[in-house]
GROMACS .gro file of C-alpha atoms in nm:
model
  368
    1UNK     CA    1   0.805   0.996  -0.413
    2UNK     CA    2   0.575   1.261  -0.250
    3UNK     CA    3   0.206   1.222  -0.153
    4UNK     CA    4   0.110   1.438  -0.440
    5UNK     CA    5   0.242   1.174  -0.672
    6UNK     CA    6  -0.044   0.944  -0.570
    7UNK     CA    7  -0.413   0.969  -0.656
    8UNK     CA    8  -0.694   0.831  -0.470
    9UNK     CA    9  -0.995   0.743  -0.696
   10UNK     CA   10  -1.329   0.709  -0.525
   11UNK     CA   11  -1.623   0.547  -0.706
   12UNK     CA   12  -1.970   0.439  -0.631
   13UNK     CA   13  -2.178   0.164  -0.776
   14UNK     CA   14  -2.457  -0.074  -0.692
   15UNK     CA   15  -2.206  -0.270  -0.451
   16UNK     CA   16  -2.100   0.036  -0.261
   17UNK     CA   17  -1.815   0.293  -0.238
   18UNK     CA   18  -1.468   0.194  -0.327
   19UNK     CA   19  -1.139   0.386  -0.325
   20UNK     CA   20  -0.822   0.289  -0.532
   21UNK     CA   21  -0.474   0.434  -0.474
   22UNK     CA   22  -0.301   0.490  -0.791
   23UNK     CA   23   0.069   0.567  -0.845
   24UNK     CA   24   0.364   0.472  -1.069
   25UNK     CA   25   0.378   0.128  -0.891
   26UNK     CA   26   0.021   0.035  -0.974
   27UNK     CA   27  -0.017   0.216  -1.319
   28UNK     CA   28   0.284   0.016  -1.452
   29UNK     CA   29   0.115  -0.317  -1.402
   30UNK     CA   30  -0.231  -0.193  -1.503
   31UNK     CA   31  -0.091  -0.047  -1.839
   32UNK     CA   32   0.116  -0.341  -1.919
   33UNK     CA   33   0.015  -0.475  -2.258
   34UNK     CA   34   0.205  -0.611  -2.554
   35UNK     CA   35   0.584  -0.524  -2.521
   36UNK     CA   36   0.534  -0.345  -2.198
   37UNK     CA   37   0.426  -0.667  -2.031
   38UNK     CA   38   0.747  -0.841  -2.167
   39UNK     CA   39   0.968  -0.586  -1.975
   40UNK     CA   40   0.768  -0.598  -1.644
   41UNK     CA   41   1.057  -0.758  -1.457
   42UNK     CA   42   1.249  -0.440  -1.546
   43UNK     CA   43   0.973  -0.171  -1.518
   44UNK     CA   44   0.804  -0.295  -1.207
   45UNK     CA   45   1.114  -0.254  -0.981
   46UNK     CA   46   1.167   0.098  -1.121
   47UNK     CA   47   0.803   0.190  -1.066
   48UNK     CA   48   0.834   0.070  -0.710
   49UNK     CA   49   1.088   0.344  -0.645
   50UNK     CA   50   0.836   0.597  -0.771
   51UNK     CA   51   0.953   0.625  -1.124
   52UNK     CA   52   0.716   0.671  -1.419
   53UNK     CA   53   0.840   0.414  -1.690
   54UNK     CA   54   0.746   0.358  -2.047
   55UNK     CA   55   0.834   0.120  -2.312
   56UNK     CA   56   0.921   0.268  -2.661
   57UNK     CA   57   1.044   0.140  -2.988
   58UNK     CA   58   1.404   0.229  -3.030
   59UNK     CA   59   1.656   0.192  -3.318
   60UNK     CA   60   1.690  -0.186  -3.272
   61UNK     CA   61   1.419  -0.293  -3.045
   62UNK     CA   62   1.197  -0.172  -2.755
   63UNK     CA   63   1.361   0.028  -2.488
   64UNK     CA   64   1.262   0.120  -2.133
   65UNK     CA   65   1.246   0.493  -2.046
   66UNK     CA   66   1.215   0.608  -1.689
   67UNK     CA   67   1.178   0.968  -1.588
   68UNK     CA   68   1.383   1.073  -1.271
   69UNK     CA   69   1.279   1.332  -1.018
   70UNK     CA   70   1.531   1.592  -1.142
   71UNK     CA   71   1.402   1.582  -1.495
   72UNK     CA   72   1.661   1.358  -1.649
   73UNK     CA   73   1.594   1.011  -1.803
   74UNK     CA   74   1.720   0.667  -1.749
   75UNK     CA   75   1.711   0.450  -2.085
   76UNK     CA   76   1.754   0.081  -2.064
   77UNK     CA   77   1.818  -0.083  -2.406
   78UNK     CA   78   1.797  -0.461  -2.445
   79UNK     CA   79   2.046  -0.587  -2.715
   80UNK     CA   80   1.886  -0.879  -2.885
   81UNK     CA   81   2.170  -0.965  -3.127
   82UNK     CA   82   2.259  -1.333  -3.095
   83UNK     CA   83   1.961  -1.404  -2.869
   84UNK     CA   84   1.642  -1.587  -2.918
   85UNK     CA   85   1.303  -1.564  -2.766
   86UNK     CA   86   1.425  -1.828  -2.509
   87UNK     CA   87   1.730  -1.639  -2.391
   88UNK     CA   88   1.756  -1.304  -2.215
   89UNK     CA   89   1.908  -1.005  -2.401
   90UNK     CA   90   2.212  -0.829  -2.289
   91UNK     CA   91   2.156  -0.470  -2.144
   92UNK     CA   92   2.275  -0.119  -2.188
   93UNK     CA   93   2.175   0.151  -1.943
   94UNK     CA   94   2.235   0.510  -1.999
   95UNK     CA   95   2.156   0.815  -1.796
   96UNK     CA   96   2.043   1.121  -2.014
   97UNK     CA   97   2.090   1.440  -1.796
   98UNK     CA   98   1.977   1.683  -2.068
   99UNK     CA   99   1.655   1.641  -2.272
  100UNK     CA  100   1.780   1.891  -2.520
  101UNK     CA  101   2.102   1.699  -2.596
  102UNK     CA  102   2.050   1.339  -2.662
  103UNK     CA  103   2.417   1.279  -2.713
  104UNK     CA  104   2.501   1.389  -2.367
  105UNK     CA  105   2.470   1.078  -2.139
  106UNK     CA  106   2.651   0.862  -1.891
  107UNK     CA  107   2.680   0.479  -1.931
  108UNK     CA  108   2.550   0.317  -1.603
  109UNK     CA  109   2.561  -0.053  -1.710
  110UNK     CA  110   2.671  -0.233  -2.023
  111UNK     CA  111   2.650  -0.617  -2.035
  112UNK     CA  112   2.673  -0.634  -2.411
  113UNK     CA  113   2.959  -0.836  -2.574
  114UNK     CA  114   3.290  -0.665  -2.489
  115UNK     CA  115   3.117  -0.435  -2.243
  116UNK     CA  116   3.242  -0.375  -1.888
  117UNK     CA  117   2.964  -0.594  -1.751
  118UNK     CA  118   2.969  -0.858  -2.016
  119UNK     CA  119   3.017  -1.127  -1.767
  120UNK     CA  120   2.657  -1.064  -1.643
  121UNK     CA  121   2.509  -1.108  -1.985
  122UNK     CA  122   2.125  -1.098  -1.960
  123UNK     CA  123   2.106  -1.137  -1.586
  124UNK     CA  124   1.823  -0.900  -1.479
  125UNK     CA  125   1.914  -0.921  -1.115
  126UNK     CA  126   2.260  -0.775  -1.177
  127UNK     CA  127   2.109  -0.513  -1.406
  128UNK     CA  128   1.868  -0.404  -1.138
  129UNK     CA  129   2.140  -0.399  -0.884
  130UNK     CA  130   2.354  -0.163  -1.082
  131UNK     CA  131   2.039   0.056  -1.154
  132UNK     CA  132   1.954   0.068  -0.786
  133UNK     CA  133   2.299   0.171  -0.692
  134UNK     CA  134   2.302   0.450  -0.953
  135UNK     CA  135   1.949   0.575  -0.826
  136UNK     CA  136   2.078   0.557  -0.455
  137UNK     CA  137   2.376   0.787  -0.548
  138UNK     CA  138   2.125   1.036  -0.714
  139UNK     CA  139   1.913   1.040  -0.392
  140UNK     CA  140   1.606   0.881  -0.568
  141UNK     CA  141   1.361   0.748  -0.298
  142UNK     CA  142   1.403   0.393  -0.203
  143UNK     CA  143   1.130   0.133  -0.227
  144UNK     CA  144   1.079   0.138   0.142
  145UNK     CA  145   1.022   0.529   0.127
  146UNK     CA  146   0.779   0.481  -0.168
  147UNK     CA  147   0.588   0.214   0.028
  148UNK     CA  148   0.565   0.449   0.321
  149UNK     CA  149   0.401   0.711   0.106
  150UNK     CA  150   0.156   0.451  -0.018
  151UNK     CA  151   0.082   0.337   0.332
  152UNK     CA  152   0.007   0.701   0.428
  153UNK     CA  153  -0.278   0.713   0.175
  154UNK     CA  154  -0.406   0.371   0.301
  155UNK     CA  155  -0.381   0.472   0.660
  156UNK     CA  156  -0.602   0.778   0.580
  157UNK     CA  157  -0.862   0.546   0.419
  158UNK     CA  158  -0.842   0.305   0.709
  159UNK     CA  159  -0.892   0.571   0.975
  160UNK     CA  160  -1.186   0.712   0.783
  161UNK     CA  161  -1.369   0.375   0.814
  162UNK     CA  162  -1.269   0.203   0.483
  163UNK     CA  163  -1.180  -0.173   0.473
  164UNK     CA  164  -0.892  -0.306   0.265
  165UNK     CA  165  -0.958  -0.561   0.000
  166UNK     CA  166  -0.641  -0.759  -0.100
  167UNK     CA  167  -0.659  -0.942  -0.434
  168UNK     CA  168  -0.384  -1.120  -0.635
  169UNK     CA  169  -0.343  -0.838  -0.882
  170UNK     CA  170  -0.471  -0.535  -0.704
  171UNK     CA  171  -0.563  -0.386  -0.354
  172UNK     CA  172  -0.831  -0.146  -0.291
  173UNK     CA  173  -1.052  -0.009  -0.001
  174UNK     CA  174  -1.434  -0.018   0.031
  175UNK     CA  175  -1.685   0.123   0.280
  176UNK     CA  176  -1.855  -0.146   0.499
  177UNK     CA  177  -2.108  -0.349   0.315
  178UNK     CA  178  -2.391  -0.271   0.560
  179UNK     CA  179  -2.332   0.109   0.532
  180UNK     CA  180  -2.615   0.158   0.304
  181UNK     CA  181  -2.747   0.513   0.431
  182UNK     CA  182  -2.637   0.772   0.159
  183UNK     CA  183  -2.584   1.036   0.419
  184UNK     CA  184  -2.358   0.809   0.628
  185UNK     CA  185  -2.161   0.721   0.324
  186UNK     CA  186  -2.113   1.099   0.237
  187UNK     CA  187  -1.986   1.155   0.587
  188UNK     CA  188  -1.723   0.878   0.555
  189UNK     CA  189  -1.611   0.978   0.211
  190UNK     CA  190  -1.590   1.338   0.320
  191UNK     CA  191  -1.379   1.250   0.620
  192UNK     CA  192  -1.132   1.038   0.404
  193UNK     CA  193  -1.104   1.322   0.152
  194UNK     CA  194  -1.026   1.563   0.441
  195UNK     CA  195  -0.751   1.319   0.576
  196UNK     CA  196  -0.602   1.279   0.237
  197UNK     CA  197  -0.605   1.646   0.163
  198UNK     CA  198  -0.441   1.735   0.492
  199UNK     CA  199  -0.150   1.492   0.402
  200UNK     CA  200  -0.101   1.628   0.069
  201UNK     CA  201  -0.254   1.344  -0.136
  202UNK     CA  202  -0.445   1.399  -0.462
  203UNK     CA  203  -0.791   1.257  -0.512
  204UNK     CA  204  -1.087   1.230  -0.756
  205UNK     CA  205  -1.423   1.184  -0.617
  206UNK     CA  206  -1.786   1.235  -0.745
  207UNK     CA  207  -1.929   1.562  -0.616
  208UNK     CA  208  -2.226   1.387  -0.469
  209UNK     CA  209  -2.019   1.176  -0.241
  210UNK     CA  210  -1.882   1.482  -0.047
  211UNK     CA  211  -2.079   1.676   0.209
  212UNK     CA  212  -1.951   2.030   0.193
  213UNK     CA  213  -2.157   2.139   0.499
  214UNK     CA  214  -1.925   1.944   0.729
  215UNK     CA  215  -1.638   2.120   0.898
  216UNK     CA  216  -1.292   2.002   0.767
  217UNK     CA  217  -1.167   1.690   0.966
  218UNK     CA  218  -0.820   1.585   1.068
  219UNK     CA  219  -0.729   1.239   1.185
  220UNK     CA  220  -0.776   1.203   1.565
  221UNK     CA  221  -0.473   1.164   1.784
  222UNK     CA  222  -0.578   0.938   2.062
  223UNK     CA  223  -0.371   0.787   2.359
  224UNK     CA  224  -0.422   0.409   2.412
  225UNK     CA  225  -0.615   0.499   2.723
  226UNK     CA  226  -0.845   0.710   2.529
  227UNK     CA  227  -0.883   0.429   2.265
  228UNK     CA  228  -0.978   0.188   2.538
  229UNK     CA  229  -1.225   0.439   2.684
  230UNK     CA  230  -1.392   0.509   2.347
  231UNK     CA  231  -1.439   0.135   2.280
  232UNK     CA  232  -1.582   0.069   2.622
  233UNK     CA  233  -1.831   0.340   2.566
  234UNK     CA  234  -1.906   0.279   2.197
  235UNK     CA  235  -2.269   0.254   2.118
  236UNK     CA  236  -2.215   0.146   1.755
  237UNK     CA  237  -1.966  -0.072   1.569
  238UNK     CA  238  -1.851   0.228   1.374
  239UNK     CA  239  -1.734   0.410   1.696
  240UNK     CA  240  -1.535   0.109   1.800
  241UNK     CA  241  -1.388   0.074   1.461
  242UNK     CA  242  -1.284   0.427   1.438
  243UNK     CA  243  -1.114   0.381   1.774
  244UNK     CA  244  -0.948   0.044   1.685
  245UNK     CA  245  -0.815   0.215   1.364
  246UNK     CA  246  -0.556   0.396   1.575
  247UNK     CA  247  -0.400   0.050   1.641
  248UNK     CA  248  -0.460  -0.122   1.307
  249UNK     CA  249  -0.387   0.160   1.055
  250UNK     CA  250  -0.116   0.032   0.816
  251UNK     CA  251   0.234   0.189   0.851
  252UNK     CA  252   0.168   0.451   1.116
  253UNK     CA  253  -0.078   0.241   1.341
  254UNK     CA  254   0.038   0.158   1.682
  255UNK     CA  255   0.062  -0.216   1.605
  256UNK     CA  256   0.269  -0.172   1.289
  257UNK     CA  257   0.509   0.080   1.453
  258UNK     CA  258   0.551  -0.174   1.758
  259UNK     CA  259   0.657  -0.446   1.502
  260UNK     CA  260   0.889  -0.195   1.329
  261UNK     CA  261   1.055  -0.109   1.669
  262UNK     CA  262   1.114  -0.486   1.744
  263UNK     CA  263   1.278  -0.537   1.406
  264UNK     CA  264   1.499  -0.224   1.443
  265UNK     CA  265   1.596  -0.333   1.792
  266UNK     CA  266   1.699  -0.672   1.659
  267UNK     CA  267   1.917  -0.509   1.385
  268UNK     CA  268   2.081  -0.265   1.649
  269UNK     CA  269   2.150  -0.557   1.876
  270UNK     CA  270   2.323  -0.747   1.598
  271UNK     CA  271   2.551  -0.458   1.536
  272UNK     CA  272   2.652  -0.414   1.892
  273UNK     CA  273   3.009  -0.547   1.840
  274UNK     CA  274   3.151  -0.739   2.111
  275UNK     CA  275   2.824  -0.713   2.312
  276UNK     CA  276   2.619  -0.842   2.036
  277UNK     CA  277   2.414  -1.144   2.113
  278UNK     CA  278   2.280  -1.331   1.796
  279UNK     CA  279   2.048  -1.544   1.997
  280UNK     CA  280   1.849  -1.246   2.149
  281UNK     CA  281   1.855  -1.068   1.816
  282UNK     CA  282   1.719  -1.390   1.639
  283UNK     CA  283   1.462  -1.422   1.917
  284UNK     CA  284   1.351  -1.055   1.870
  285UNK     CA  285   1.300  -1.111   1.491
  286UNK     CA  286   1.093  -1.424   1.573
  287UNK     CA  287   0.870  -1.233   1.824
  288UNK     CA  288   0.828  -0.946   1.568
  289UNK     CA  289   0.728  -1.196   1.284
  290UNK     CA  290   0.474  -1.359   1.532
  291UNK     CA  291   0.347  -1.015   1.629
  292UNK     CA  292   0.313  -0.910   1.266
  293UNK     CA  293   0.090  -1.210   1.204
  294UNK     CA  294  -0.133  -1.125   1.486
  295UNK     CA  295  -0.146  -0.759   1.349
  296UNK     CA  296  -0.289  -0.902   1.028
  297UNK     CA  297  -0.532  -1.098   1.204
  298UNK     CA  298  -0.655  -0.805   1.426
  299UNK     CA  299  -0.668  -0.584   1.120
  300UNK     CA  300  -0.897  -0.850   0.963
  301UNK     CA  301  -1.114  -0.860   1.271
  302UNK     CA  302  -1.144  -0.486   1.250
  303UNK     CA  303  -1.254  -0.504   0.893
  304UNK     CA  304  -1.522  -0.777   0.993
  305UNK     CA  305  -1.654  -0.556   1.281
  306UNK     CA  306  -1.680  -0.257   1.027
  307UNK     CA  307  -1.886  -0.469   0.798
  308UNK     CA  308  -2.145  -0.566   1.069
  309UNK     CA  309  -2.214  -0.200   1.103
  310UNK     CA  310  -2.475  -0.237   1.387
  311UNK     CA  311  -2.565  -0.069   1.717
  312UNK     CA  312  -2.439  -0.235   2.037
  313UNK     CA  313  -2.758  -0.380   2.220
  314UNK     CA  314  -2.622  -0.269   2.566
  315UNK     CA  315  -2.475   0.073   2.481
  316UNK     CA  316  -2.663   0.392   2.394
  317UNK     CA  317  -2.576   0.565   2.067
  318UNK     CA  318  -2.350   0.867   2.124
  319UNK     CA  319  -2.451   1.227   2.033
  320UNK     CA  320  -2.166   1.244   1.794
  321UNK     CA  321  -2.277   0.947   1.613
  322UNK     CA  322  -2.628   1.075   1.574
  323UNK     CA  323  -2.502   1.404   1.456
  324UNK     CA  324  -2.279   1.233   1.203
  325UNK     CA  325  -2.561   1.114   1.014
  326UNK     CA  326  -2.578   0.742   1.105
  327UNK     CA  327  -2.869   0.512   1.016
  328UNK     CA  328  -3.187   0.550   1.199
  329UNK     CA  329  -3.332   0.301   1.444
  330UNK     CA  330  -3.521   0.094   1.170
  331UNK     CA  331  -3.208   0.068   0.956
  332UNK     CA  332  -3.002  -0.032   1.267
  333UNK     CA  333  -3.273  -0.294   1.372
  334UNK     CA  334  -3.262  -0.441   1.011
  335UNK     CA  335  -2.890  -0.476   1.005
  336UNK     CA  336  -2.851  -0.614   1.346
  337UNK     CA  337  -2.791  -0.986   1.401
  338UNK     CA  338  -2.935  -1.223   1.664
  339UNK     CA  339  -2.660  -1.338   1.903
  340UNK     CA  340  -2.815  -1.695   1.859
  341UNK     CA  341  -2.826  -1.695   1.473
  342UNK     CA  342  -2.560  -1.886   1.255
  343UNK     CA  343  -2.346  -1.631   1.077
  344UNK     CA  344  -2.378  -1.627   0.696
  345UNK     CA  345  -2.047  -1.587   0.505
  346UNK     CA  346  -2.027  -1.279   0.295
  347UNK     CA  347  -1.705  -1.356   0.101
  348UNK     CA  348  -1.524  -1.074   0.302
  349UNK     CA  349  -1.130  -1.142   0.314
  350UNK     CA  350  -1.142  -1.144   0.690
  351UNK     CA  351  -1.335  -1.461   0.690
  352UNK     CA  352  -1.067  -1.665   0.555
  353UNK     CA  353  -0.814  -1.508   0.795
  354UNK     CA  354  -1.038  -1.568   1.105
  355UNK     CA  355  -1.128  -1.933   1.000
  356UNK     CA  356  -0.746  -2.007   0.976
  357UNK     CA  357  -0.558  -2.206   1.259
  358UNK     CA  358  -0.361  -1.969   1.478
  359UNK     CA  359  -0.035  -2.140   1.351
  360UNK     CA  360  -0.132  -2.055   0.990
  361UNK     CA  361  -0.182  -1.698   1.078
  362UNK     CA  362   0.140  -1.673   1.264
  363UNK     CA  363   0.337  -1.808   0.972
  364UNK     CA  364   0.170  -1.570   0.734
  365UNK     CA  365   0.339  -1.261   0.876
  366UNK     CA  366   0.655  -1.170   0.653
  367UNK     CA  367   0.949  -1.022   0.800
  368UNK     CA  368   0.954  -0.641   0.785
   0.00000   0.00000   0.00000
């Protein structure tokens, strides 16, 4: 899947500005109603590989139709004969290479009675394993590659100042809650659009959220020393968040890349032959999992800092921030909080993470 296969939709309402990243993997779940919902265990894994899927009515029952990058089609037909609503159907998977000749196809998997895979019957995991092997042979992007493309869009939003909102059924991004100045919102959205455009992503955005007078922007490339220096001199939370995003951006941020390096080193060490040391490899994986939990905690703190959106009381505002259309002194004073005041919970996802015991945060990091 390419960046152009994803679309970022920006919207503005009374609660602020949000951005949703839409692609085959999200649209499959979003459009799953009726028979489509019934076959989500089959269509969702296909969509996670960047394939556009649909559920149509075939000769005997509904079929799953997935379009491949080369223009061919994968058709998955459930065989319901001899099955009830409580039992899984058998499966027939065919690869149709020519849209003009429906009779020209290759059988990929057949678990129907007397089929070569009949022993698997209605086992969906065996079905998907066979389909994945066929897709691998065709060079279709893996789930990891598709996930990396999505992370690229999320990284662009992250670096532009957006905050991730993770819910059970969907994930989206939003601007900080305290970013109420319309001009400042336009600067942030325009920067996000520039970052997405430079990486080849598509986007849909209301015209009044883009400031065409601003020069095109590219994501900054900072060394860690520059990140530290920028944070030390930051006069506003927005400047600190911008610099911290170099570390916390999903996928290509310094912290995520560090975890990935540790995991890859563990895998390399495991395959070292006679010099392999399972103890050290397992220890590296454990450290990587611990680090991943801390990365999530730091990312949540970054989101909390972005939501505060206030000037630092002991740092002057930089000329760049003033030129960028930040809030004026009266707005900053209204948004600033007293250091002695009791913090009011806002419902932001970071609060639940920050309130968790350290042990719980550590355990939350899945293995990469």
